Structures are given as C-alpha cells and as structure tokens.
mmCIF file of C-alpha atoms (C1' of nucleotides) in Angstrom:
data_model
loop_
_atom_site.group_PDB
_atom_site.id
_atom_site.type_symbol
_atom_site.label_atom_id
_atom_site.label_comp_id
_atom_site.label_asym_id
_atom_site.label_seq_id
_atom_site.Cartn_x
_atom_site.Cartn_y
_atom_site.Cartn_z
ATOM 1 C CA MET A 281 0.000 0.000 0.000
ATOM 2 C CA ASN A 282 1.225 3.511 -0.824
ATOM 3 C CA ILE A 283 2.085 6.149 1.732
ATOM 4 C CA GLY A 284 -1.138 8.054 1.132
ATOM 5 C CA THR A 285 -3.231 5.058 2.093
ATOM 6 C CA ALA A 286 -1.029 4.349 5.117
ATOM 7 C CA SER A 287 -1.467 7.962 6.109
ATOM 8 C CA GLU A 288 -5.258 7.685 5.899
ATOM 9 C CA LYS A 289 -5.281 4.451 7.866
ATOM 10 C CA THR A 290 -3.110 5.751 10.674
ATOM 11 C CA GLY A 291 -4.004 9.407 10.899
ATOM 12 C CA LEU A 292 -0.328 10.312 10.536
ATOM 13 C CA PRO A 293 0.777 12.808 7.857
ATOM 14 C CA ALA A 294 2.869 11.277 5.079
ATOM 15 C CA LYS A 295 5.705 13.592 6.107
ATOM 16 C CA THR A 296 5.712 12.125 9.575
ATOM 17 C CA ILE A 297 5.643 8.576 8.259
ATOM 18 C CA ARG A 298 8.720 9.248 6.131
ATOM 19 C CA TYR A 299 10.389 10.840 9.139
ATOM 20 C CA TYR A 300 9.686 7.743 11.253
ATOM 21 C CA GLU A 301 11.326 5.632 8.591
ATOM 22 C CA GLU A 302 14.310 7.975 8.482
ATOM 23 C CA ILE A 303 14.911 7.498 12.203
ATOM 24 C CA GLY A 304 14.512 3.753 11.915
ATOM 25 C CA LEU A 305 11.111 3.114 13.448
ATOM 26 C CA LEU A 306 9.990 1.050 10.468
ATOM 27 C CA SER A 307 11.358 -0.124 7.129
ATOM 28 C CA PRO A 308 8.667 -0.494 4.510
ATOM 29 C CA GLU A 309 9.443 -2.305 1.278
ATOM 30 C CA ARG A 310 9.860 -0.422 -1.949
ATOM 31 C CA ALA A 311 7.838 -1.143 -5.061
ATOM 32 C CA ASP A 312 9.557 -1.312 -8.465
ATOM 33 C CA ASN A 313 8.684 2.291 -9.145
ATOM 34 C CA GLY A 314 10.500 3.420 -6.003
ATOM 35 C CA TYR A 315 7.316 4.062 -4.041
ATOM 36 C CA ARG A 316 7.206 2.939 -0.414
ATOM 37 C CA ASP A 317 5.014 -0.138 0.050
ATOM 38 C CA TYR A 318 3.453 -0.491 3.511
ATOM 39 C CA SER A 319 2.427 -3.870 4.936
ATOM 40 C CA ALA A 320 -0.341 -4.444 7.475
ATOM 41 C CA ASN A 321 2.353 -4.753 10.099
ATOM 42 C CA ASP A 322 3.813 -1.383 9.122
ATOM 43 C CA VAL A 323 0.374 0.133 9.539
ATOM 44 C CA HIS A 324 0.117 -1.440 12.982
ATOM 45 C CA ARG A 325 3.415 0.053 14.014
ATOM 46 C CA LEU A 326 2.386 3.446 12.693
ATOM 47 C CA ARG A 327 -0.975 3.331 14.413
ATOM 48 C CA PHE A 328 0.780 2.486 17.633
ATOM 49 C CA LEU A 329 3.186 5.388 17.149
ATOM 50 C CA GLN A 330 0.295 7.739 16.489
ATOM 51 C CA ARG A 331 -1.320 6.745 19.770
ATOM 52 C CA ALA A 332 1.712 6.550 21.997
ATOM 53 C CA ARG A 333 3.117 9.873 20.775
ATOM 54 C CA GLY A 334 -0.246 11.524 21.424
ATOM 55 C CA LEU A 335 -0.105 10.190 24.966
ATOM 56 C CA GLY A 336 3.166 11.924 25.679
ATOM 57 C CA PHE A 337 5.628 9.088 25.143
ATOM 58 C CA SER A 338 8.855 10.185 23.511
ATOM 59 C CA VAL A 339 10.034 8.708 20.250
ATOM 60 C CA GLU A 340 12.716 6.782 22.136
ATOM 61 C CA GLU A 341 10.126 5.329 24.481
ATOM 62 C CA CYS A 342 8.040 4.339 21.483
ATOM 63 C CA ARG A 343 11.075 2.673 19.982
ATOM 64 C CA GLN A 344 11.510 0.630 23.176
ATOM 65 C CA LEU A 345 7.848 -0.306 23.263
ATOM 66 C CA LEU A 346 7.915 -1.341 19.621
ATOM 67 C CA SER A 347 11.007 -3.406 20.267
ATOM 68 C CA LEU A 348 9.110 -5.399 22.887
ATOM 69 C CA TYR A 349 7.019 -6.699 20.086
ATOM 70 C CA GLY A 350 9.454 -6.901 17.272
ATOM 71 C CA ASP A 351 12.768 -8.082 18.635
ATOM 72 C CA LYS A 352 12.924 -11.850 18.692
ATOM 73 C CA ASN A 353 16.380 -11.882 20.195
ATOM 74 C CA ARG A 354 15.495 -9.955 23.296
ATOM 75 C CA GLU A 355 15.677 -11.693 26.649
ATOM 76 C CA SER A 356 12.413 -12.317 28.412
ATOM 77 C CA ALA A 357 13.591 -10.618 31.623
ATOM 78 C CA ASP A 358 14.556 -7.578 29.613
ATOM 79 C CA VAL A 359 11.126 -7.393 28.039
ATOM 80 C CA LYS A 360 9.505 -7.676 31.435
ATOM 81 C CA ALA A 361 11.668 -4.975 32.963
ATOM 82 C CA ILE A 362 10.882 -2.475 30.244
ATOM 83 C CA ALA A 363 7.201 -3.333 30.146
ATOM 84 C CA SER A 364 6.872 -3.105 33.921
ATOM 85 C CA ALA A 365 8.542 0.274 34.054
ATOM 86 C CA LYS A 366 6.204 1.545 31.365
ATOM 87 C CA LEU A 367 3.236 0.154 33.258
ATOM 88 C CA VAL A 368 4.107 2.308 36.251
ATOM 89 C CA GLU A 369 4.344 5.346 34.042
ATOM 90 C CA ILE A 370 1.080 4.544 32.310
ATOM 91 C CA ASP A 371 -0.692 4.228 35.642
ATOM 92 C CA ARG A 372 0.631 7.621 36.646
ATOM 93 C CA LYS A 373 -0.577 9.106 33.386
ATOM 94 C CA LEU A 374 -3.969 7.459 33.861
ATOM 95 C CA ALA A 375 -4.301 9.014 37.323
ATOM 96 C CA GLU A 376 -3.276 12.433 36.027
ATOM 97 C CA LEU A 377 -5.695 12.257 33.135
ATOM 98 C CA ALA A 378 -8.463 11.241 35.508
ATOM 99 C CA ALA A 379 -7.658 14.232 37.738
ATOM 100 C CA LEU A 380 -7.682 16.543 34.756
ATOM 101 C CA ARG A 381 -10.952 15.078 33.627
ATOM 102 C CA SER A 382 -12.575 15.580 36.997
ATOM 103 C CA MET A 383 -11.395 19.171 37.103
ATOM 104 C CA LEU A 384 -12.761 19.953 33.662
ATOM 105 C CA SER A 385 -15.990 18.132 34.291
ATOM 106 C CA HIS A 386 -16.411 20.106 37.481
ATOM 107 C CA LEU A 387 -15.819 23.269 35.531
ATOM 108 C CA VAL A 388 -18.466 22.343 32.985
ATOM 109 C CA SER A 389 -21.150 21.309 35.450
ATOM 110 C CA HIS A 390 -20.651 23.737 38.307
ATOM 111 C CA CYS A 391 -19.345 26.955 36.904
ATOM 112 C CA HIS A 392 -22.311 28.311 34.973
ATOM 113 C CA GLY A 393 -22.146 31.877 36.161
ATOM 114 C CA ASP A 394 -21.158 34.858 34.067
ATOM 115 C CA ASP A 395 -17.828 35.137 35.714
ATOM 116 C CA ARG A 396 -15.068 32.962 36.941
ATOM 117 C CA PRO A 397 -16.203 30.803 39.822
ATOM 118 C CA ASP A 398 -14.592 30.927 43.195
ATOM 119 C CA CYS A 399 -13.990 27.211 43.354
ATOM 120 C CA PRO A 400 -10.297 26.480 43.665
ATOM 121 C CA ILE A 401 -10.057 24.397 40.532
ATOM 122 C CA MET A 402 -6.343 24.823 40.531
ATOM 123 C CA ASP A 403 -6.070 22.591 43.586
ATOM 124 C CA GLU A 404 -7.400 19.669 41.648
ATOM 125 C CA LEU A 405 -5.705 20.636 38.462
ATOM 126 C CA SER A 406 -2.256 20.854 39.941
ATOM 127 C CA GLY A 407 -2.690 17.759 42.088
ATOM 128 C CA ARG A 408 -3.723 17.868 45.710
ATOM 129 C CA SER A 409 -1.363 15.119 46.678
ATOM 130 C CA GLY A 410 2.242 16.152 46.184
ATOM 131 C CA MET A 411 3.710 14.795 43.018
ATOM 132 C CA GLN A 412 7.055 13.150 42.423
ATOM 133 C CA MET B 101 10.330 32.044 45.696
ATOM 134 C CA ASN B 102 13.288 31.811 43.302
ATOM 135 C CA ILE B 103 13.276 29.846 40.088
ATOM 136 C CA GLY B 104 15.352 27.037 41.574
ATOM 137 C CA THR B 105 12.737 26.361 44.235
ATOM 138 C CA ALA B 106 9.924 26.595 41.705
ATOM 139 C CA SER B 107 11.817 24.119 39.564
ATOM 140 C CA GLU B 108 12.107 21.665 42.466
ATOM 141 C CA LYS B 109 8.443 22.021 43.352
ATOM 142 C CA THR B 110 7.192 21.459 39.823
ATOM 143 C CA GLY B 111 9.698 19.064 38.351
ATOM 144 C CA LEU B 112 10.260 21.460 35.450
ATOM 145 C CA PRO B 113 13.802 22.578 34.548
ATOM 146 C CA ALA B 114 14.476 26.274 35.189
ATOM 147 C CA LYS B 115 15.145 26.670 31.475
ATOM 148 C CA THR B 116 11.666 25.434 30.681
ATOM 149 C CA ILE B 117 10.081 27.700 33.268
ATOM 150 C CA ARG B 118 11.776 30.734 31.720
ATOM 151 C CA TYR B 119 10.638 29.573 28.310
ATOM 152 C CA TYR B 120 7.036 29.321 29.509
ATOM 153 C CA GLU B 121 7.265 32.890 30.747
ATOM 154 C CA GLU B 122 8.741 34.001 27.430
ATOM 155 C CA ILE B 123 5.741 32.617 25.557
ATOM 156 C CA GLY B 124 3.322 34.183 28.005
ATOM 157 C CA LEU B 125 2.105 31.220 30.038
ATOM 158 C CA LEU B 126 2.836 32.978 33.315
ATOM 159 C CA SER B 127 4.216 36.284 34.534
ATOM 160 C CA PRO B 128 6.035 35.979 37.836
ATOM 161 C CA GLU B 129 6.939 39.096 39.778
ATOM 162 C CA ARG B 130 10.501 40.304 39.953
ATOM 163 C CA ALA B 131 12.359 40.877 43.197
ATOM 164 C CA ASP B 132 14.460 44.022 43.675
ATOM 165 C CA ASN B 133 17.572 42.183 42.607
ATOM 166 C CA GLY B 134 15.987 41.251 39.272
ATOM 167 C CA TYR B 135 15.363 37.631 40.227
ATOM 168 C CA ARG B 136 12.043 36.079 39.254
ATOM 169 C CA ASP B 137 9.746 35.639 42.248
ATOM 170 C CA TYR B 138 7.207 32.812 41.938
ATOM 171 C CA SER B 139 3.915 32.815 43.845
ATOM 172 C CA ALA B 140 1.977 29.740 44.935
ATOM 173 C CA ASN B 141 -0.342 30.373 42.002
ATOM 174 C CA ASP B 142 2.606 30.433 39.590
ATOM 175 C CA VAL B 143 3.687 27.073 40.974
ATOM 176 C CA HIS B 144 0.176 25.726 40.424
ATOM 177 C CA ARG B 145 0.218 26.834 36.824
ATOM 178 C CA LEU B 146 3.644 25.285 36.303
ATOM 179 C CA ARG B 147 2.640 22.035 37.927
ATOM 180 C CA PHE B 148 -0.374 21.918 35.674
ATOM 181 C CA LEU B 149 1.803 22.566 32.640
ATOM 182 C CA GLN B 150 4.174 19.816 33.690
ATOM 183 C CA ARG B 151 1.301 17.356 33.856
ATOM 184 C CA ALA B 152 -0.668 18.378 30.808
ATOM 185 C CA ARG B 153 2.424 18.507 28.577
ATOM 186 C CA GLY B 154 3.402 15.049 29.759
ATOM 187 C CA LEU B 155 -0.046 13.835 28.738
ATOM 188 C CA GLY B 156 0.428 14.998 25.182
ATOM 189 C CA PHE B 157 -1.411 18.309 25.229
ATOM 190 C CA SER B 158 0.258 20.976 23.127
ATOM 191 C CA VAL B 159 1.388 24.246 24.625
ATOM 192 C CA GLU B 160 -1.515 25.995 22.904
ATOM 193 C CA GLU B 161 -3.968 23.544 24.421
ATOM 194 C CA CYS B 162 -2.401 24.142 27.806
ATOM 195 C CA ARG B 163 -2.765 27.861 27.265
ATOM 196 C CA GLN B 164 -6.484 27.368 26.583
ATOM 197 C CA LEU B 165 -6.913 25.166 29.626
ATOM 198 C CA LEU B 166 -5.097 27.647 31.834
ATOM 199 C CA SER B 167 -7.249 30.435 30.475
ATOM 200 C CA LEU B 168 -10.341 28.584 31.657
ATOM 201 C CA TYR B 169 -9.133 29.185 35.128
ATOM 202 C CA GLY B 170 -7.486 32.529 34.845
ATOM 203 C CA ASP B 171 -9.531 34.676 32.530
ATOM 204 C CA LYS B 172 -12.238 36.514 34.405
ATOM 205 C CA ASN B 173 -13.574 38.170 31.289
ATOM 206 C CA ARG B 174 -14.307 34.987 29.439
ATOM 207 C CA GLU B 175 -17.915 34.118 28.653
ATOM 208 C CA SER B 176 -19.327 31.152 30.441
ATOM 209 C CA ALA B 177 -20.506 29.508 27.222
ATOM 210 C CA ASP B 178 -17.011 29.860 25.839
ATOM 211 C CA VAL B 179 -15.509 28.175 28.869
ATOM 212 C CA LYS B 180 -17.994 25.361 28.588
ATOM 213 C CA ALA B 181 -17.333 24.832 24.894
ATOM 214 C CA ILE B 182 -13.581 24.581 25.361
ATOM 215 C CA ALA B 183 -13.827 22.423 28.450
ATOM 216 C CA SER B 184 -16.314 20.063 26.807
ATOM 217 C CA ALA B 185 -14.129 19.634 23.751
ATOM 218 C CA LYS B 186 -11.164 18.845 25.963
ATOM 219 C CA LEU B 187 -13.253 16.345 27.902
ATOM 220 C CA VAL B 188 -13.882 14.378 24.733
ATOM 221 C CA GLU B 189 -10.193 14.349 23.981
ATOM 222 C CA ILE B 190 -9.303 13.325 27.510
ATOM 223 C CA ASP B 191 -11.732 10.432 27.351
ATOM 224 C CA ARG B 192 -10.123 9.283 24.133
ATOM 225 C CA LYS B 193 -6.688 9.493 25.716
ATOM 226 C CA LEU B 194 -7.937 7.575 28.740
ATOM 227 C CA ALA B 195 -9.240 4.779 26.521
ATOM 228 C CA GLU B 196 -5.991 4.634 24.565
ATOM 229 C CA LEU B 197 -3.896 4.547 27.715
ATOM 230 C CA ALA B 198 -6.075 1.777 29.085
ATOM 231 C CA ALA B 199 -5.588 -0.213 25.871
ATOM 232 C CA LEU B 200 -1.840 0.313 26.042
ATOM 233 C CA ARG B 201 -1.847 -0.733 29.654
ATOM 234 C CA SER B 202 -3.725 -3.915 28.927
ATOM 235 C CA MET B 203 -1.331 -4.792 26.143
ATOM 236 C CA LEU B 204 1.743 -4.264 28.301
ATOM 237 C CA SER B 205 0.235 -6.036 31.243
ATOM 238 C CA HIS B 206 -0.579 -8.961 29.001
ATOM 239 C CA LEU B 207 3.010 -8.969 27.834
ATOM 240 C CA VAL B 208 4.304 -9.014 31.391
ATOM 241 C CA SER B 209 2.042 -11.752 32.677
ATOM 242 C CA HIS B 210 1.767 -14.084 29.702
ATOM 243 C CA CYS B 211 5.006 -13.876 27.819
ATOM 244 C CA HIS B 212 7.494 -15.525 30.140
ATOM 245 C CA GLY B 213 9.210 -17.743 27.642
ATOM 246 C CA ASP B 214 12.741 -17.321 26.389
ATOM 247 C CA ASP B 215 11.621 -15.941 23.107
ATOM 248 C CA ARG B 216 9.057 -13.620 21.722
ATOM 249 C CA PRO B 217 5.579 -14.953 22.274
ATOM 250 C CA ASP B 218 3.239 -15.727 19.451
ATOM 251 C CA CYS B 219 0.378 -13.700 20.825
ATOM 252 C CA PRO B 220 -0.622 -10.950 18.402
ATOM 253 C CA ILE B 221 -0.047 -8.098 20.812
ATOM 254 C CA MET B 222 -0.028 -5.682 17.967
ATOM 255 C CA ASP B 223 -3.767 -6.148 17.538
ATOM 256 C CA GLU B 224 -4.430 -4.694 20.930
ATOM 257 C CA LEU B 225 -1.671 -2.191 20.736
ATOM 258 C CA SER B 226 -2.804 -0.665 17.509
ATOM 259 C CA GLY B 227 -6.472 -0.727 18.437
ATOM 260 C CA ARG B 228 -8.794 -3.501 17.352
ATOM 261 C CA SER B 229 -11.613 -1.093 16.647
ATOM 262 C CA GLY B 230 -10.738 1.211 13.784
ATOM 263 C CA MET B 231 -9.827 4.652 14.927
ATOM 264 C CA GLN B 232 -10.848 7.997 13.414
ATOM 265 C "C1'" DC C 242 -0.020 12.831 -24.870
ATOM 266 C "C1'" DT C 243 -1.252 15.957 -21.555
ATOM 267 C "C1'" DT C 244 -3.391 16.889 -17.067
ATOM 268 C "C1'" DG C 245 -3.563 16.118 -12.284
ATOM 269 C "C1'" DA C 246 -2.990 13.471 -8.286
ATOM 270 C "C1'" DC C 247 0.441 11.038 -5.874
ATOM 271 C "C1'" DC C 248 5.010 9.776 -5.181
ATOM 272 C "C1'" DT C 249 10.255 10.808 -4.652
ATOM 273 C "C1'" DT C 250 14.394 13.485 -2.391
ATOM 274 C "C1'" DC C 251 16.337 17.445 -0.367
ATOM 275 C "C1'" DC C 252 16.591 21.478 2.223
ATOM 276 C "C1'" DA C 253 14.766 24.961 5.076
ATOM 277 C "C1'" DG C 254 11.604 26.399 8.865
ATOM 278 C "C1'" DT C 255 8.841 25.707 13.294
ATOM 279 C "C1'" DG C 256 7.566 24.401 18.106
ATOM 280 C "C1'" DA C 257 9.233 23.317 22.342
ATOM 281 C "C1'" DC C 258 12.694 23.072 24.604
ATOM 282 C "C1'" DT C 259 18.029 22.617 26.091
ATOM 283 C "C1'" DG C 260 23.017 23.805 26.566
ATOM 284 C "C1'" DG C 261 26.523 27.082 27.106
ATOM 285 C "C1'" DA C 262 28.789 31.554 27.556
ATOM 286 C "C1'" DA C 263 29.268 35.907 30.008
ATOM 287 C "C1'" DG C 264 28.190 38.315 33.766
ATOM 288 C "C1'" DC C 265 25.513 39.966 38.177
ATOM 289 C "C1'" DC C 266 23.900 38.681 43.132
ATOM 290 C "C1'" DC C 267 24.373 36.613 47.593
ATOM 291 C "C1'" DT C 268 26.187 33.982 51.369
ATOM 292 C "C1'" DA C 269 30.107 32.298 53.675
ATOM 293 C "C1'" DT C 270 34.599 31.792 54.982
ATOM 294 C "C1'" DC C 271 39.363 33.703 55.458
ATOM 295 C "C1'" DG D 121 36.807 43.466 52.926
ATOM 296 C "C1'" DA D 122 38.436 40.170 49.386
ATOM 297 C "C1'" DT D 123 37.233 36.024 47.271
ATOM 298 C "C1'" DA D 124 35.155 31.553 46.234
ATOM 299 C "C1'" DG D 125 30.905 29.211 45.145
ATOM 300 C "C1'" DG D 126 26.356 28.650 43.816
ATOM 301 C "C1'" DG D 127 22.279 30.628 41.939
ATOM 302 C "C1'" DC D 128 20.425 34.055 39.166
ATOM 303 C "C1'" DT D 129 20.273 37.011 34.699
ATOM 304 C "C1'" DT D 130 20.230 37.492 29.338
ATOM 305 C "C1'" DC D 131 21.397 35.980 24.895
ATOM 306 C "C1'" DC D 132 22.473 32.960 21.307
ATOM 307 C "C1'" DA D 133 23.072 28.549 19.413
ATOM 308 C "C1'" DG D 134 21.708 23.634 19.101
ATOM 309 C "C1'" DT D 135 18.388 19.609 19.325
ATOM 310 C "C1'" DC D 136 14.215 16.849 18.758
ATOM 311 C "C1'" DA D 137 10.261 15.938 16.291
ATOM 312 C "C1'" DC D 138 8.226 17.219 12.973
ATOM 313 C "C1'" DT D 139 6.345 20.356 8.803
ATOM 314 C "C1'" DG D 140 6.372 23.075 4.473
ATOM 315 C "C1'" DG D 141 7.986 23.810 -0.027
ATOM 316 C "C1'" DA D 142 10.639 23.194 -4.272
ATOM 317 C "C1'" DA D 143 11.926 20.266 -8.162
ATOM 318 C "C1'" DG D 144 11.022 16.399 -10.386
ATOM 319 C "C1'" DG D 145 9.508 11.239 -11.443
ATOM 320 C "C1'" DT D 146 5.076 7.930 -11.890
ATOM 321 C "C1'" DC D 147 0.616 6.667 -13.091
ATOM 322 C "C1'" DA D 148 -4.456 6.412 -14.379
ATOM 323 C "C1'" DA D 149 -7.933 9.085 -16.915
ATOM 324 C "C1'" DG D 150 -9.424 11.555 -20.731
#
DNA sequence: CTTGACCTTCCAGTGACTGGAAGCCCTATC
DNA sequence: GATAGGGCTTCCAGTCACTGGAAGGTCAAG
C-alpha cells in the first residue's frame, strides 16, 4: 500500500511517516517504481506510534515499546523490565488524566455563572497530593 | 520564591520555566535584585503545565486550559465549549492509555518464555476497533 | 499525450525546549 | 573586605520531532 493510504489508515501525515522511517522506526518495502510499500504490520506500528506519541511518550520510548514486540532476540527478563517500568508510568498518566478530567468536568457542570467561579479548581488541576 | 525552588516544586527545569514565561504562560513578579519571584499560584500553573504537557497536550492547548481558570472576562458559554471539547479528547486518551496498559500487562504476565511470544499483541496495541 | 494526483528526495523552517557563555547577586569563609 | 561558590540574569546557538515547499519522477484518466 502507498504512503497516502497508510497515512489515511493511521491518521499520521505522510511527512511524519517518512520521518519515522528515516529514524529507523519502520522499514517499509519499496515497489519497483520506487514508491514505499506499507504492509499491514507497518500500519500497525504506525498506528501504535500515532497513539503513543499523542499520549506523551517520547520517540525513544516508542522505539523501546515497539522493540518489545518486534525483537525476537530480546531476553524475556529484559522485556519484562521495560514493560513493567512503562506500566508504572502509564498508571501515573492514567491518574493524572483522571484528575484533569474531573477538574474539567467540574468546571463544565458547576461553573455556569457569568464570571469565573470561586472554586479552587487549581487545587485539583495541579494535584492535591504532592507529586514526584 | 526563586526559580530554583519553583523548579524543584514542579519538576520542570528552570530553562523550561523561563521559556514558559517568554511565551506568556505565566508572569512571575521580579524581586528588587531582578530575580524572578514565583507565587503559589505560579507554581500551580507550572505544575499543571508539567502534567498536561506530559499527557500529550500541546502548549496551545495548555494555554487554553489555563485560560479557563485565569480569565475573568471569558464568557461562560465559551468556557464550557472549550472544556467540553477537551473532555472528549481526555476520554479518548484515557481509553488509549487503558488499551496500552492492557497490552503491556498482558506482555508481562503471559510472555514468560525465552523468546518472543506468538500472541498478536499488535492487535491490541494498535487498536482492534478502527480509529478515526 | 497531456493533465492532475500522488510519489520521490532534499533542504529549510517551526515548536518546544536545552546547553553554554558571560556576567551579576548573595552567602560564607578567610 | 576580598574572594570563592552557587544561583540568578540574558542571549544565542543547538536539538528533537516534525512540517512546508521546491523540483522532479510515476501513473491512471481523458
């Protein structure tokens, strides 16, 4: 499949897809005419990248996560260590997103006046319990 | 409070804090000696920025979200519209994080062999249900 | 066989930082 | 009171992750 189709299927701009190839995140085949030819697996990787990047994971983190799937030579303990570390981070992100959600939802449902409400939204928004 | 203390309290590098000021995300006072002087409110804003950026919101999105809190002149309907739109996005992010979590957790608990497992993790990871 | 959409590479620009130089401020010790 | 150290200042340059644009090749339709 051509890059345009891959772009549609993943929501990533073609430019970004080429960039991801340039930095070694995937290696699509080339057709005889020189066009990139994306497999279903390539699309999976790209879709994953689209999601993980949007969730605040760096490109290097994405590379690690992708390697969990793709690298057949990797030791099982190694896989587990990386995956476990990411799990902790994901749980933190989940909690932060939930806090943000509750703050916004509060704002939508309670603050209907013509002016800024007095409720200390910032407390929730910046995390009542000390972070890190 | 000086920038070093603000940096400690928020987990943001001093460089980043100065950058956020430069692009108008906060305006700390200045002490007589020219040093930036951060209030508790400034620290709240910074802590929020630290979180929201880590969750994949762009600086412009963060600016909008901060304005929900800070702008007393904003119309209520406007606030609600922005907050509601962000809620939708947050819910999407929450679902994606949950999917990522389930994939990683599956990897940790099921794939204990010496080699890559056969389970098609990519299906989960790239989202079984078609996105956008 | 031309038009237009899609592809290629390459190079430059942007957003969001990040590092480093040069110099001022402040405390602390000699 | 001089000086050493750490923290602060500005400014300018560099990096990461894209993003836009130019110049040109490919392909299906008319």
